[in-house]
XYZ file of C-alpha atoms in Angstrom:
596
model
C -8.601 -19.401 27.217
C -7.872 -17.987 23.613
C -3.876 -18.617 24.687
C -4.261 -21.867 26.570
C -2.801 -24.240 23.853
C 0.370 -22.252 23.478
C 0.920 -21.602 27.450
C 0.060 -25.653 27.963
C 2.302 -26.805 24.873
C 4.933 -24.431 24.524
C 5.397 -22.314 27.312
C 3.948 -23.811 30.410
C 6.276 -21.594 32.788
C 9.905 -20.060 32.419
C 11.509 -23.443 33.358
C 10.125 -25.385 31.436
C 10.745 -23.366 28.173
C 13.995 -23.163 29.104
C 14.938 -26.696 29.336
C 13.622 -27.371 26.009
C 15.472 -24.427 24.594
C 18.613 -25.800 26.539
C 17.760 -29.789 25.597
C 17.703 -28.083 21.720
C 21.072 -25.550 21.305
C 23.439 -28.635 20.828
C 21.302 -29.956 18.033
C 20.989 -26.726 16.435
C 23.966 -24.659 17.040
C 24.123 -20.998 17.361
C 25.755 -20.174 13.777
C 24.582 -23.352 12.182
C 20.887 -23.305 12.969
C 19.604 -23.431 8.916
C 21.956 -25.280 7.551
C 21.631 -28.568 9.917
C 17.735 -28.249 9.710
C 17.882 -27.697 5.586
C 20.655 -30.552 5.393
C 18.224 -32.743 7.701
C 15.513 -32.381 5.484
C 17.440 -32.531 2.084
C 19.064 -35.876 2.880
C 15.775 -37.265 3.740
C 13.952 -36.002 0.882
C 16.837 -37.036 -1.498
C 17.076 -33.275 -2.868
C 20.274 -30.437 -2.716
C 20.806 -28.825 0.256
C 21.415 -26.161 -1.955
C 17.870 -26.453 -3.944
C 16.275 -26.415 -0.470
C 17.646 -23.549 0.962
C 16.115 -21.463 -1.413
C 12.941 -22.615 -1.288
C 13.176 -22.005 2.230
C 14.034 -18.261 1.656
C 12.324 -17.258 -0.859
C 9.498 -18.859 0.875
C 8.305 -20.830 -1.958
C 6.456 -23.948 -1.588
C 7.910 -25.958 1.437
C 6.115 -28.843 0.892
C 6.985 -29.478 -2.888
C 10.211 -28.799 -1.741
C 9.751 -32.533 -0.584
C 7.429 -33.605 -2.360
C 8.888 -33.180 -5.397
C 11.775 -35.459 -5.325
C 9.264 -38.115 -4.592
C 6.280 -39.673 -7.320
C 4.508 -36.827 -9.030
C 1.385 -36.076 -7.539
C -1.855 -37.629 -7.984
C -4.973 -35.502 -8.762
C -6.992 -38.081 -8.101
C -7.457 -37.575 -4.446
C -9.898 -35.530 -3.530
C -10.148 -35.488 0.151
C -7.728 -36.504 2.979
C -8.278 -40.582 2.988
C -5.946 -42.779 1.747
C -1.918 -43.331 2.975
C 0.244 -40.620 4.659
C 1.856 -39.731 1.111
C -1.487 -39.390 -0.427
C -2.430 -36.597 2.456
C 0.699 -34.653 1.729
C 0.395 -34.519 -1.880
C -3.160 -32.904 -1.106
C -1.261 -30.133 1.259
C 0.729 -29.602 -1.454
C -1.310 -29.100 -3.860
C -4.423 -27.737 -1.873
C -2.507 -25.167 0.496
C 1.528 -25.258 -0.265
C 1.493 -21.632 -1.317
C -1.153 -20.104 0.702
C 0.020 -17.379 2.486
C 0.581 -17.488 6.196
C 0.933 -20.831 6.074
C 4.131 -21.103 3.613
C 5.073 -17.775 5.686
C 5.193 -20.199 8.622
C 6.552 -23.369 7.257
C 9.328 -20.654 6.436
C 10.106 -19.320 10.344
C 9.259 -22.656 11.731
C 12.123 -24.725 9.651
C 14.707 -22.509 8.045
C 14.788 -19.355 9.875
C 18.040 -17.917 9.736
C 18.299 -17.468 13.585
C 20.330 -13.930 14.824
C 23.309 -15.936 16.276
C 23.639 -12.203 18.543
C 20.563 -13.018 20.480
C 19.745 -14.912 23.318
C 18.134 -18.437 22.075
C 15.079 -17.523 24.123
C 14.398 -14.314 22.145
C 15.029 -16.087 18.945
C 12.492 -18.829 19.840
C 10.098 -15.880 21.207
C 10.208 -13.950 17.688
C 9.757 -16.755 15.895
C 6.705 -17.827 17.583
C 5.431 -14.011 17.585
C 6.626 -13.879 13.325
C 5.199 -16.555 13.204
C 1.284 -15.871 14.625
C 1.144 -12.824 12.869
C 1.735 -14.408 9.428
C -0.397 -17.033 9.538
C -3.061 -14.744 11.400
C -2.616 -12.020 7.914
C -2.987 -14.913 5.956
C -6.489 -16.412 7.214
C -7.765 -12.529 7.362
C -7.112 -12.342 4.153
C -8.593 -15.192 3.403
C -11.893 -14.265 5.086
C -12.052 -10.715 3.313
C -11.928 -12.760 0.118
C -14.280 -15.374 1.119
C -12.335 -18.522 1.324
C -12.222 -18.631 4.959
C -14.741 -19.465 7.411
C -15.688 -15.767 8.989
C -16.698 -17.571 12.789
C -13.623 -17.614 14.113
C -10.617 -14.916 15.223
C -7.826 -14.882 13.213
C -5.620 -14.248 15.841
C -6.729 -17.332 18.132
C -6.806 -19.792 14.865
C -3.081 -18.803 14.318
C -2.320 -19.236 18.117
C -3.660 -22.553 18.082
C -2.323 -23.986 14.790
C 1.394 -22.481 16.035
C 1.414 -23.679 19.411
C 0.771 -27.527 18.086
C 3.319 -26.976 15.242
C 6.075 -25.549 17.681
C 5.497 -28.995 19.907
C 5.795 -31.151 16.953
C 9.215 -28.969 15.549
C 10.222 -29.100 19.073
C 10.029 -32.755 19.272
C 11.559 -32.984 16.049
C 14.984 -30.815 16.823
C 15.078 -33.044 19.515
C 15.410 -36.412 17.441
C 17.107 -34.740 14.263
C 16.856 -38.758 13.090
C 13.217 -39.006 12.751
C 11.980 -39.734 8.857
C 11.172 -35.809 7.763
C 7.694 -37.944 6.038
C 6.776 -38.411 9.607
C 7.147 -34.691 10.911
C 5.002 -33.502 7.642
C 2.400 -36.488 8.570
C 1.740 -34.971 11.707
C 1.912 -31.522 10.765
C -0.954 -32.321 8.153
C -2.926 -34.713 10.857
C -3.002 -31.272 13.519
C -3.360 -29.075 11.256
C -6.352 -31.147 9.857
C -7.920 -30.236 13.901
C -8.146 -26.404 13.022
C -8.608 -25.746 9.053
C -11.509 -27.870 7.183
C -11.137 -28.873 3.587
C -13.698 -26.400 2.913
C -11.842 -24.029 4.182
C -8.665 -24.268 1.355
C -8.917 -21.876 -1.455
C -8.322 -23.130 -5.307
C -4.909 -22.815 -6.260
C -3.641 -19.085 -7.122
C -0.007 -19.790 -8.826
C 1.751 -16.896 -7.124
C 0.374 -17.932 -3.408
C 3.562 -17.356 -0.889
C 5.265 -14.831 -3.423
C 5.739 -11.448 -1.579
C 5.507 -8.494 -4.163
C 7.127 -4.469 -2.708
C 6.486 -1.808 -4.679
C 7.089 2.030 -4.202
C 4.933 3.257 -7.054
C 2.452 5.722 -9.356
C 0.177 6.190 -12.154
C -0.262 3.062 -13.932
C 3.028 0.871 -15.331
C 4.335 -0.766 -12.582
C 0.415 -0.552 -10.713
C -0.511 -2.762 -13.488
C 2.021 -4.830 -13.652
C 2.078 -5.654 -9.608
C -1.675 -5.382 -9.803
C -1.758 -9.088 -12.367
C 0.392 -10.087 -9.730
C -2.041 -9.891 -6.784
C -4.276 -11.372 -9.495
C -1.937 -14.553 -9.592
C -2.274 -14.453 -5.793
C 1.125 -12.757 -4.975
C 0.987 -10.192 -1.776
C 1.366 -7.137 -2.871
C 2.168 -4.315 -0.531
C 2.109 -0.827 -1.849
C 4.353 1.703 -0.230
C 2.779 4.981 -0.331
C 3.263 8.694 0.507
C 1.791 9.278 3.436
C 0.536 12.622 2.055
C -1.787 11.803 -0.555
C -0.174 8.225 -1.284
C 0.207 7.509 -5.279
C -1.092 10.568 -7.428
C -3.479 8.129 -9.642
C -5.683 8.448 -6.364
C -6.303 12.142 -7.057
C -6.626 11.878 -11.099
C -10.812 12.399 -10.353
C -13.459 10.663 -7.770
C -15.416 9.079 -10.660
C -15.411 5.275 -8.987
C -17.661 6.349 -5.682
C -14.908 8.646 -4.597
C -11.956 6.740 -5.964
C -10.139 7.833 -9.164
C -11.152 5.404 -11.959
C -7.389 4.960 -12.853
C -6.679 4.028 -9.582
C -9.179 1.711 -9.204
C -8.500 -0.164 -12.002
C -4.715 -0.934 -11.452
C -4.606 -1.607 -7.821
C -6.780 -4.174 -6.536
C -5.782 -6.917 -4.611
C -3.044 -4.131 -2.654
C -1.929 -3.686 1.288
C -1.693 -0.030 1.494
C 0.810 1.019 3.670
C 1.399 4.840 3.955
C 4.501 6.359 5.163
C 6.984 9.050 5.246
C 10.228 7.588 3.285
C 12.276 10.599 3.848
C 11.948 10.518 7.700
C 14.657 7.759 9.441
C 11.944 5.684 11.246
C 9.613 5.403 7.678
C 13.058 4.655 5.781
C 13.668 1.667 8.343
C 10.367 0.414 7.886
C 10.848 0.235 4.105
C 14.394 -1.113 4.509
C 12.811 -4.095 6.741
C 9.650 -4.399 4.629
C 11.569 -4.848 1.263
C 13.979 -7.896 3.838
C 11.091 -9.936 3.516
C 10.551 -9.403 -0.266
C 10.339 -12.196 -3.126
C 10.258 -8.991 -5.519
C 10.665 -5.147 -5.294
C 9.110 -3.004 -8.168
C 9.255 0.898 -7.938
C 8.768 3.425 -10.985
C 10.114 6.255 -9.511
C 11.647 9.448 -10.696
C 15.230 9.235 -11.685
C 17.711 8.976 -8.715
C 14.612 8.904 -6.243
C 15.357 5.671 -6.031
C 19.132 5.271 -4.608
C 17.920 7.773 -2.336
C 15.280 5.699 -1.040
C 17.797 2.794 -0.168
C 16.299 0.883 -3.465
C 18.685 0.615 -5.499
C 18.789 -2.915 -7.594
C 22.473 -3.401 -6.736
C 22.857 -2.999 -3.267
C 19.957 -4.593 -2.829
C 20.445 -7.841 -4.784
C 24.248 -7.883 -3.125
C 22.577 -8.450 0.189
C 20.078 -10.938 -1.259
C 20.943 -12.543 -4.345
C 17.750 -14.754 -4.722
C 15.443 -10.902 -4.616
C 13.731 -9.998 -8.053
C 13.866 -6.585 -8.866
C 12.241 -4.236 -11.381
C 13.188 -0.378 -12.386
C 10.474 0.947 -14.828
C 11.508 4.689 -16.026
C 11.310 6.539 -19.119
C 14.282 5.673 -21.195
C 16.283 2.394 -19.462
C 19.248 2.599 -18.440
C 22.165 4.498 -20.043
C 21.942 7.199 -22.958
C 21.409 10.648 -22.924
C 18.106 10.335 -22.263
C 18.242 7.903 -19.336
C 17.616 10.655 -16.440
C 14.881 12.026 -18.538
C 10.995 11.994 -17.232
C 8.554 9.936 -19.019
C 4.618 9.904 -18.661
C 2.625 7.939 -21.505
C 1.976 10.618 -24.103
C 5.672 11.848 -23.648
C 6.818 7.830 -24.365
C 4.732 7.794 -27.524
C 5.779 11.046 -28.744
C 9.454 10.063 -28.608
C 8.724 7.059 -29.445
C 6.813 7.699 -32.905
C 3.285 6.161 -32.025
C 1.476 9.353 -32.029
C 2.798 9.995 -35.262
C 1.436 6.970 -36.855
C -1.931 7.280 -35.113
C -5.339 9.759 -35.996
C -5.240 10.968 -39.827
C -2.806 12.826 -42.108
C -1.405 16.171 -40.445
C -3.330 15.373 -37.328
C -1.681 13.162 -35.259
C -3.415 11.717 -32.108
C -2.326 10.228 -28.630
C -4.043 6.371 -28.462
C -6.811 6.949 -26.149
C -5.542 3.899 -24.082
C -2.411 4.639 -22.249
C -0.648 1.725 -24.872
C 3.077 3.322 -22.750
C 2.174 2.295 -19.484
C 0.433 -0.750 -20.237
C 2.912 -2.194 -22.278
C 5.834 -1.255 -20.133
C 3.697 -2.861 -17.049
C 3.167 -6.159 -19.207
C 7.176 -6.662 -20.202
C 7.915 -6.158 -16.613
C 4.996 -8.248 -15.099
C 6.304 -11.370 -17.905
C 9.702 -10.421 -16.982
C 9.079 -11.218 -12.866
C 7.624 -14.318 -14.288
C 10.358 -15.225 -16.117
C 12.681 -14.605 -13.144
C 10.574 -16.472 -10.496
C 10.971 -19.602 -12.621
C 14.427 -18.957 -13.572
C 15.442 -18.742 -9.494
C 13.090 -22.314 -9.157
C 16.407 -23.646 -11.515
C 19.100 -21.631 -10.539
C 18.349 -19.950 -6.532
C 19.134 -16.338 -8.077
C 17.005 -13.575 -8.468
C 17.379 -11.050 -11.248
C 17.937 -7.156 -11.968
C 14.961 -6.224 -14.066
C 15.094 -2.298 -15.968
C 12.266 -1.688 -18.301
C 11.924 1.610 -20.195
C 9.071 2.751 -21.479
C 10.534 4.667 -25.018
C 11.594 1.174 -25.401
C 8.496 -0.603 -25.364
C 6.794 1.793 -27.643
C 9.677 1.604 -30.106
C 9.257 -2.251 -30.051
C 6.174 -1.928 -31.309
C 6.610 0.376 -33.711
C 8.650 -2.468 -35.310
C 6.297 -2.497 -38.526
C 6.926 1.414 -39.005
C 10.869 1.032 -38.491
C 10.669 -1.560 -41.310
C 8.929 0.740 -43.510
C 11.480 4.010 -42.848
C 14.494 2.149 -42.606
C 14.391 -0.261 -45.969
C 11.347 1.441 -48.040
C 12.428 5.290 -47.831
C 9.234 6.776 -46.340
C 7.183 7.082 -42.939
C 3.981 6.147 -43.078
C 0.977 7.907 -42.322
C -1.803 7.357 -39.791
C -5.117 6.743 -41.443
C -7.572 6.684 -38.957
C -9.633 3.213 -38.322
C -7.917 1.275 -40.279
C -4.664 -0.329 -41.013
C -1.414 0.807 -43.046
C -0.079 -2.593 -43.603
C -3.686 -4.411 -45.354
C -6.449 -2.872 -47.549
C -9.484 -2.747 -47.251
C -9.624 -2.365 -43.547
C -11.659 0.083 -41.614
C -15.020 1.931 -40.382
C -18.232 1.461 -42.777
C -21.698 3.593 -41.276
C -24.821 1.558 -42.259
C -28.220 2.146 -43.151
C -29.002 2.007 -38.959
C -26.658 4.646 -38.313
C -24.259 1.958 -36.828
C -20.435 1.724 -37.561
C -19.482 -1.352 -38.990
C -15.646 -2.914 -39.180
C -14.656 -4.798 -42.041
C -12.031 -5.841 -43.756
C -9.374 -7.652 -45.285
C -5.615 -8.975 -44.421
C -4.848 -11.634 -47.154
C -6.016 -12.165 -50.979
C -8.187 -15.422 -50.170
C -10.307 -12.949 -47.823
C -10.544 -10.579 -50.423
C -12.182 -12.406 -52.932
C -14.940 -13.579 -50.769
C -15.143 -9.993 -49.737
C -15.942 -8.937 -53.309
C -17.304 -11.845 -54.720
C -19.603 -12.883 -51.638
C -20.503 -9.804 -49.471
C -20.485 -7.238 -52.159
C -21.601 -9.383 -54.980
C -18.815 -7.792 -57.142
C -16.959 -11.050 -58.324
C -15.617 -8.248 -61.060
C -13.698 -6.761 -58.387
C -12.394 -10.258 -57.384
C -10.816 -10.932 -60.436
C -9.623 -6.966 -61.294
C -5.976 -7.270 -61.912
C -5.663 -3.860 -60.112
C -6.574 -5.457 -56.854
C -4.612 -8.824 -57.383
C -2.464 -8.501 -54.722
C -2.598 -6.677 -51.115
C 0.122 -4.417 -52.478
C -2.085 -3.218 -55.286
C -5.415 -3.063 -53.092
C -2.968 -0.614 -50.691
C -2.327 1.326 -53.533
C -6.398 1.446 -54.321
C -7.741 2.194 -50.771
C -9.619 4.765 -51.252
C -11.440 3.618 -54.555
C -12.525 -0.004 -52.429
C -13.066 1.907 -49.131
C -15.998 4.024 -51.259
C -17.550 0.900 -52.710
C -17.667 -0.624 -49.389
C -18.895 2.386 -48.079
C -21.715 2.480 -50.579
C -22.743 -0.928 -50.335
C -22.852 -0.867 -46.290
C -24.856 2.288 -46.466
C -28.124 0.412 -47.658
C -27.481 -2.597 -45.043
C -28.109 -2.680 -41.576
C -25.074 -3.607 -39.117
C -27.004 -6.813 -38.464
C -27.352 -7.982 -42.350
C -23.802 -6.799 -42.864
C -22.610 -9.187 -39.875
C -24.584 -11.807 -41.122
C -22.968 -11.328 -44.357
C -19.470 -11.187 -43.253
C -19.624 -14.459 -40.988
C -21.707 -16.327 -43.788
C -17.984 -15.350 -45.928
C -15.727 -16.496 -43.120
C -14.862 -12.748 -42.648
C -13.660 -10.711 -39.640
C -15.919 -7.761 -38.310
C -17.051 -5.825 -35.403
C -18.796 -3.327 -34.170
C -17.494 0.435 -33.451
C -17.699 0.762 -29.872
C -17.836 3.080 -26.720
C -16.500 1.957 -23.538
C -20.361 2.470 -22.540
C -21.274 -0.740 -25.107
C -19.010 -2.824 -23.319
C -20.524 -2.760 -19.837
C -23.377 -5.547 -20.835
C -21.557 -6.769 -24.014
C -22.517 -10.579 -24.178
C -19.716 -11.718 -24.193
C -18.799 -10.627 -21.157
C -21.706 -11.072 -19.514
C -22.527 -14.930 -21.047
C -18.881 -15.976 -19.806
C -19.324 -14.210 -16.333
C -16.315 -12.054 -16.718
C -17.182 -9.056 -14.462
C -16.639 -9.252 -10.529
C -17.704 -7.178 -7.537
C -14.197 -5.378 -6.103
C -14.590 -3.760 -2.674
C -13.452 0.072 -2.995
C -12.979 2.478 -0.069
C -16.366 3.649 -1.350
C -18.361 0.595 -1.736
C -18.701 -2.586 -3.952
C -17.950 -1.463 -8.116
C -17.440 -4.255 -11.026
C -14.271 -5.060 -12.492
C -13.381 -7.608 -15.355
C -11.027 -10.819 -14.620
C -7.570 -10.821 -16.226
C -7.875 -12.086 -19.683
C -6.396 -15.572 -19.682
C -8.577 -18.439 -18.706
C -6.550 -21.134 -17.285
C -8.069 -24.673 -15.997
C -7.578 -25.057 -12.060
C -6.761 -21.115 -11.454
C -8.698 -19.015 -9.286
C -7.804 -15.266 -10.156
C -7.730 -13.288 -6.734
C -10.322 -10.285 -6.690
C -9.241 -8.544 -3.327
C -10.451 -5.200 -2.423
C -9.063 -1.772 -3.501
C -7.163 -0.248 -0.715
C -7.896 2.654 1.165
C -4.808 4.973 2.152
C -2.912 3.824 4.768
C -5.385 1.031 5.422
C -2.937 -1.659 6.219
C -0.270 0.619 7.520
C -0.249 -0.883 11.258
C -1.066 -4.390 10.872
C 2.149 -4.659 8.243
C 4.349 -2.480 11.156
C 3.159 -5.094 13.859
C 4.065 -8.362 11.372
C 7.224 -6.750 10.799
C 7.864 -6.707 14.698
C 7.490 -3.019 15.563
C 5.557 -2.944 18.790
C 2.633 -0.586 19.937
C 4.715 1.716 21.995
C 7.099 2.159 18.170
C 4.172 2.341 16.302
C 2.897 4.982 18.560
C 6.290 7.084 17.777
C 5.500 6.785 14.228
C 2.482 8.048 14.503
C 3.713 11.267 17.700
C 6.178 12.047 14.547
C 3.932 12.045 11.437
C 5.829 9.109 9.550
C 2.552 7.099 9.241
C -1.244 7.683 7.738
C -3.799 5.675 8.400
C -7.924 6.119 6.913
């Protein structure tokens, strides 16, 4: 019974397919299938053919595709009452970049139909592309919570296809219906199988399909605040072992901690790239990319059949993003790069830890930062190809992001004659700055960064209004000069305070401070806690807690999908790409797959 709607509506015997297949070629045309349906749509909608086309394949939101050359919508509806255009606006806004269901709006209207198949095929594959997408989608959806968990995935999708193929049908068939109408009753069915309950809060990157062929941590974290924006991101992996972060220990119930911390919200899929049939995967995989990010070793890429060129040439509108050591170009641009090597080269070691001992940041500031420029660089180039329809070659080198922010230090060698020198907790460029211990035993962080903080430092926390109006300490320059002189009476006067009197003090004087703290202090720190900033991630090993991305943005809903196992979504992608049992089962005779 689970199939009845789509044999009654669709495919109700051989003939009768066939007649509506044959009753729809002249309307469609073999080589001009996309075009007449995109050119249908735009002249309805009032919009470029041109600006619709790419919405269509980059499968961006179909529906503001529309919408948008209409009124701007109105946030006051909350529910599905009210006038036709009042319903859509609420698909829009509700659902529009969901995926699975902007993966189907995409096959169902502007599929860019193989004009060297039979029709019937064509029409098959899209039904079957179709299924599985929207299937993905609502499992997803499920695993996350959003989704009611009573029903199958796979009979949902059957049911919501098989009424959307009749109305697409009927539409292809009378090309001069009003486009408002065909959405109308696309919302009105598809109101029959997926509640208003059931609609998850918007995630901006919904219907944005992230690749990515990588290790460690820079382009992990910058594809993992991705998924947290709601993109899909599948990780290609090495079937033997997958990305080395997963071996750096088992600290996170059998996970590495690493790992676990830059790849949440990830498809695993494991296989071997260097063997034909796991090359082809990739190759059809990365087809149905919005974005492709890989941090490879130098060249590993080109061999791989990822190279930014060649790819972009076949598909203009793709985003893609090369993290390595150095960039592109210069002697060094073949070189290998890991975080400590980046900051060596780079000079950030050298300004970090104390005089003659240098020290490595303990957090991995490389990676991080070179996973940030690219993740606001994909960004960028999402809304750039809203304006334009093109994509965008992205290269980020890490030497180059820590030489960025070394930007202070340049300043200094370049125009005062001298590199400065790391002084431990504090900071070169203000004084006083840095660690105090207190009568507790507790490190206090205090200081100063202009001359109006200064004098209520002196005058109203250390009760030393002679120091606040000491010529010697005038300016920051000559407090700079005196650092060691006002980091002893500091240190004197915090040592017969407590941390919470010398707090007190601070914020009575408008004055920055903190508290010195291990990563072990920050597991209950309030505020944290008070602002409900930690969430349960599922892990291969069980539930752990993880914090939320850091900015807090009105109407968002960061995604906080599970940590994947190795290979754990290996075969469902295969069978979404099209590969059937009997291929998948060759993959896995000839060792080109993993799975848990």
């Amino acid at each position: 019974m689970a199939e009845q709607p789509y044999a009654t509506q669709i495919a109700k015997g051989e003939d009768r397919r066939q007649r509506i297949l044959d009753a729809a070629l002249p309307i469609l045309g073999r080589n001009g299938a996309r075009a007449t349906a995109l050119s249908a749509i735009a002249r309805e909608a009032g919009v470029s053919t041109a600006g619709l086309l790419h919405h269509f394949a980059s499968k961006e939101q179909m529906v503001h595709a529309v919408l948008d050359a209409r009124e701007s919508s109105d946030d006051a509806h909350s529910d599905y009452g009210g006038d036709i255009e009042a319903q859509l606006r609420v698909v829009a806004r509700r659902f529009a970049r969901t995926p699975g269901l902007v993966g189907m709006f995409t096959v169902l209207l502007a599929e860019n139909l193989d004009p060297d198949a039979p029709l019937h095929e064509r029409f098959l594959r899209r039904y079957r592309d179709t299924c599985a997408i929207l299937g993905s989608g609502i499992r997803r959806g499920q695993r996350a919570g959003r989704y009611r968990k009573d029903v199958d995935p796979r009979v949902k999708a059957r049911e919501v296809v098989a009424v959307l193929y009749g109305i697409e049908t009927s539409w292809l068939l009378d090309p001069s219906a009003p486009v408002t109408d065909m959405f109308a009753e696309y919302t009105r069915s598809l109101l029959g199988y997926l509640s208003l309950e059931e609609l998850p809060r918007m995630q901006p990157l919904n219907g944005i399909t992230v690749v990515t062929v990588e290790q460690a941590i820079s382009a992990p974290i910058c594809t993992r605040h991705l998924g947290d924006m709601g993109a899909r991101v599948i990780k290609v992996e090495n079937r033997n072992g997958g990305d080395f972060a997963r071996g750096y220990d088992d600290y996170v119930k059998g996970t590495s901690a690493h790992f676990t911390w830059a790849n949440r919200n990830k498809e695993s899929v494991a296989l071997d790239l260097k063997h034909p049939l796991g090359a082809a995967a990739l190759r059809r995989l990365v087809a149905r990319a919005d974005v492709v990010v890989q941090n490879l070793a130098p060249g590993a890429a080109a061999r791989l059949g990822l190279d930014a060129d060649e790819l972009r040439a076949a598909r203009p509108e793709l985003i893609t993003v090369a993290i390595s050591g150095y960039g592109k170009g210069g002697p060094f641009e073949k070189g290998r790069a890991y975080d400590l090597l980046a900051q060596s080269e780079g000079g950030s070691v050298s300004v970090t830890g104390y005089p003659g001992k240098p020290a490595k940041p303990g957090i991995p500031m490389a990676d991080i930062g070179t996973g940030m420029y690219a993740l606001s660089s994909v960004l960028t180039a999402l809304f750039t190809r809203e304006r334009t329809g093109e994509g965008a070659t992205i290269s980020v080198g890490m030497f180059d992001v820590v030489t960025e922010w070394m930007g202070y230090f340049l300043n200094v060698s370049r125009y005062a004659g001298f590199d400065v020198e790391p002084i431990g907790v504090s900071a070169p460029p203000v004084a006083p700055y840095g660690s105090f211990r207190t009568k507790d035993g507790q490190d206090l962080v205090l200081g100063t960064t202009n001359d109006r903080e200064w004098q209520r430092l002196a005058a109203r926390v250390l009760g030393r209004p002679d120091l606040a109006s000491d010529p010697r300490y005038a300016t920051n320059s000559d407090r700079c000069s005196h650092r060691d002189e006002l980091d002893e009476v500091i240190g004197a006067w915090a040592a017969t305070v407590t941390l919470e009197q010398a707090r007190a003090a601070a914020e009575s004087a408008q004055l920055g401070h903190a508290r010195l703290n291990k990563p072990s202090d920050l597991l209950d720190h309030p505020q944290h806690t008070q602002r409900d900033r930690w969430r349960e991630i599922d892990t291969p090993g069980g539930p752990v807690m993880g914090l939320l991305p850091p900015p807090e943005v009105d109407g968002w809903e960061w995604r906080t999908d599970a940590v994947p196992a190795l290979g754990q979504h290996t075969v469902g992608v295969l069978a979404e790409l099209g590969y059937t049992d009997a291929e998948i089962g060759q993959m896995r005779a000839e060792s080109v797959l993993a799975e848990p």
